[in-house]
Amino acid sequence: MTRSSTLRLAPLLAAASLMVFGTCAVAADNGWGTPGEFHGTKSQVFPPWQNGANNPATSKGLDFTIPEVDNLPDFHGSIDNPKLSIFVGGNYFFAMAPLVAAFEKEHPEIKGRIYYETIPPGLLIRQMEHGNTITVGNMTWTVKPDVYAAGLQKVDYYVQHGLLKGPAVPYVTNDLTIMVPKGNPAHISGLQDLGKPGMRLVMPNPAWEGIARQIKMSLTKAGGPALATAVYDTKVKNGETILTEIHHRQSPMFLMQGRAVAGVTWKSEAIFQEKIGNPIGNVAIPAQFNTKAIYAAAAVKDAPHPKWAEAWVNFLKSPTALHIFEEYGFQPYTQGK
């Protein structure tokens, strides 16, 4: 077997999944029969939820994707000599498939040669600091990114510190929402309900998820520092708040498993879950309590493929890309918005 073919098969054969941190074991311990549990198939509960649509590689080889067991939902495409590698915070992993397809339609010469990762922005930076190398389960690989995309503040920071080549280019905004199981069985009406004793929550981990900072701001707006402390300190200590171990795409999983009754995510993520038919709903957060995110991208310093890095960054603010984003509730960025 050639080195090239080995690299193509390695992501499919890696014994790794989103459950690597033990979520699978916890789900089994719960017996899959607890009150309020989602009784659909496990393939509906565990990502990837898009049936291969988020893999832009043209030659896929052996299909060895098994939800909950061998999965790798945050790594997309082929690592065999990509022409464009994108490190993008996972907040819009679900929009990447149509975005990549639209980009490839405009640039057919790059079709099948795009690789992208959608782990949290802070972990992407840590990967870059580790020589662009990452280990998942039994597999280790190295891909240098051409583009980094995250919140505007974070992208600006790394432009100023020389990791990225400026300018940071903002393109869309997003609002927070309270994600709940379909039908809202706990009758959550607003952020203040999240601080009530007995309300089991799943919340993004502040250690590597930028959204946690924005959630804390919204909690403080709605209920003062006491509410933020209750959700992110008191309830964490007493076990009523589960912190995500990888990414807040775990939130709908835990809600469907009956492990939590609510969690704060971006509105776009709840819309995506509803679009694919998962039993997820959301409770809107009023504007006065909400905290808006601005997404931006920039080319990585010394990107291997600067031409395609520039083309992708410019594409993100194009009418074609903005239309795709708007289907999931994002809004185009306007200066000062």
JSON list of C-alpha atoms in Angstrom, two decimals, residues 3 8 11 24 39 41 44 47 66 83 88 110 129 131 141-142 174 176 202 230 251 281 287 311 320-321 326 329 335:
[
{"chain": "A", "resi": 3, "resn": "ARG", "atom": "CA", "xyz": [1.84, 6.19, 1.56]},
{"chain": "A", "resi": 8, "resn": "ARG", "atom": "CA", "xyz": [-6.53, 8.46, 2.47]},
{"chain": "A", "resi": 11, "resn": "PRO", "atom": "CA", "xyz": [-9.16, 8.94, 8.77]},
{"chain": "A", "resi": 24, "resn": "CYS", "atom": "CA", "xyz": [-20.84, 6.77, 25.10]},
{"chain": "A", "resi": 39, "resn": "HIS", "atom": "CA", "xyz": [-36.37, 7.08, 21.50]},
{"chain": "A", "resi": 41, "resn": "THR", "atom": "CA", "xyz": [-32.18, 5.60, 16.48]},
{"chain": "A", "resi": 44, "resn": "GLN", "atom": "CA", "xyz": [-30.02, 10.39, 14.90]},
{"chain": "A", "resi": 47, "resn": "PRO", "atom": "CA", "xyz": [-23.04, 13.01, 14.85]},
{"chain": "A", "resi": 66, "resn": "ILE", "atom": "CA", "xyz": [-20.24, 4.03, 12.64]},
{"chain": "A", "resi": 83, "resn": "LYS", "atom": "CA", "xyz": [-5.18, 22.71, -1.99]},
{"chain": "A", "resi": 88, "resn": "VAL", "atom": "CA", "xyz": [-13.01, 27.03, 11.34]},
{"chain": "A", "resi": 110, "resn": "ILE", "atom": "CA", "xyz": [-10.16, 22.80, -6.58]},
{"chain": "A", "resi": 129, "resn": "GLU", "atom": "CA", "xyz": [0.86, 25.86, 18.33]},
{"chain": "A", "resi": 131, "resn": "GLY", "atom": "CA", "xyz": [3.02, 22.26, 14.79]},
{"chain": "A", "resi": 141, "resn": "TRP", "atom": "CA", "xyz": [-1.78, 13.77, 11.39]},
{"chain": "A", "resi": 142, "resn": "THR", "atom": "CA", "xyz": [-0.47, 17.20, 10.41]},
{"chain": "A", "resi": 174, "resn": "ASN", "atom": "CA", "xyz": [-25.31, 35.24, 15.21]},
{"chain": "A", "resi": 176, "resn": "LEU", "atom": "CA", "xyz": [-27.79, 33.14, 21.35]},
{"chain": "A", "resi": 202, "resn": "VAL", "atom": "CA", "xyz": [-25.59, 21.34, 29.34]},
{"chain": "A", "resi": 230, "resn": "ALA", "atom": "CA", "xyz": [-25.41, 29.76, 39.69]},
{"chain": "A", "resi": 251, "resn": "SER", "atom": "CA", "xyz": [-25.69, 19.96, 23.66]},
{"chain": "A", "resi": 281, "resn": "GLY", "atom": "CA", "xyz": [-36.54, 23.32, 19.87]},
{"chain": "A", "resi": 287, "resn": "ALA", "atom": "CA", "xyz": [-32.51, 41.37, 22.47]},
{"chain": "A", "resi": 311, "resn": "ALA", "atom": "CA", "xyz": [-10.37, 33.41, -2.44]},
{"chain": "A", "resi": 320, "resn": "THR", "atom": "CA", "xyz": [-23.82, 33.30, -2.48]},
{"chain": "A", "resi": 321, "resn": "ALA", "atom": "CA", "xyz": [-22.26, 32.55, 0.90]},
{"chain": "A", "resi": 326, "resn": "GLU", "atom": "CA", "xyz": [-29.10, 33.23, 6.22]},
{"chain": "A", "resi": 329, "resn": "GLY", "atom": "CA", "xyz": [-30.47, 32.30, 10.96]},
{"chain": "A", "resi": 335, "resn": "GLN", "atom": "CA", "xyz": [-20.14, 47.95, 9.85]}
]
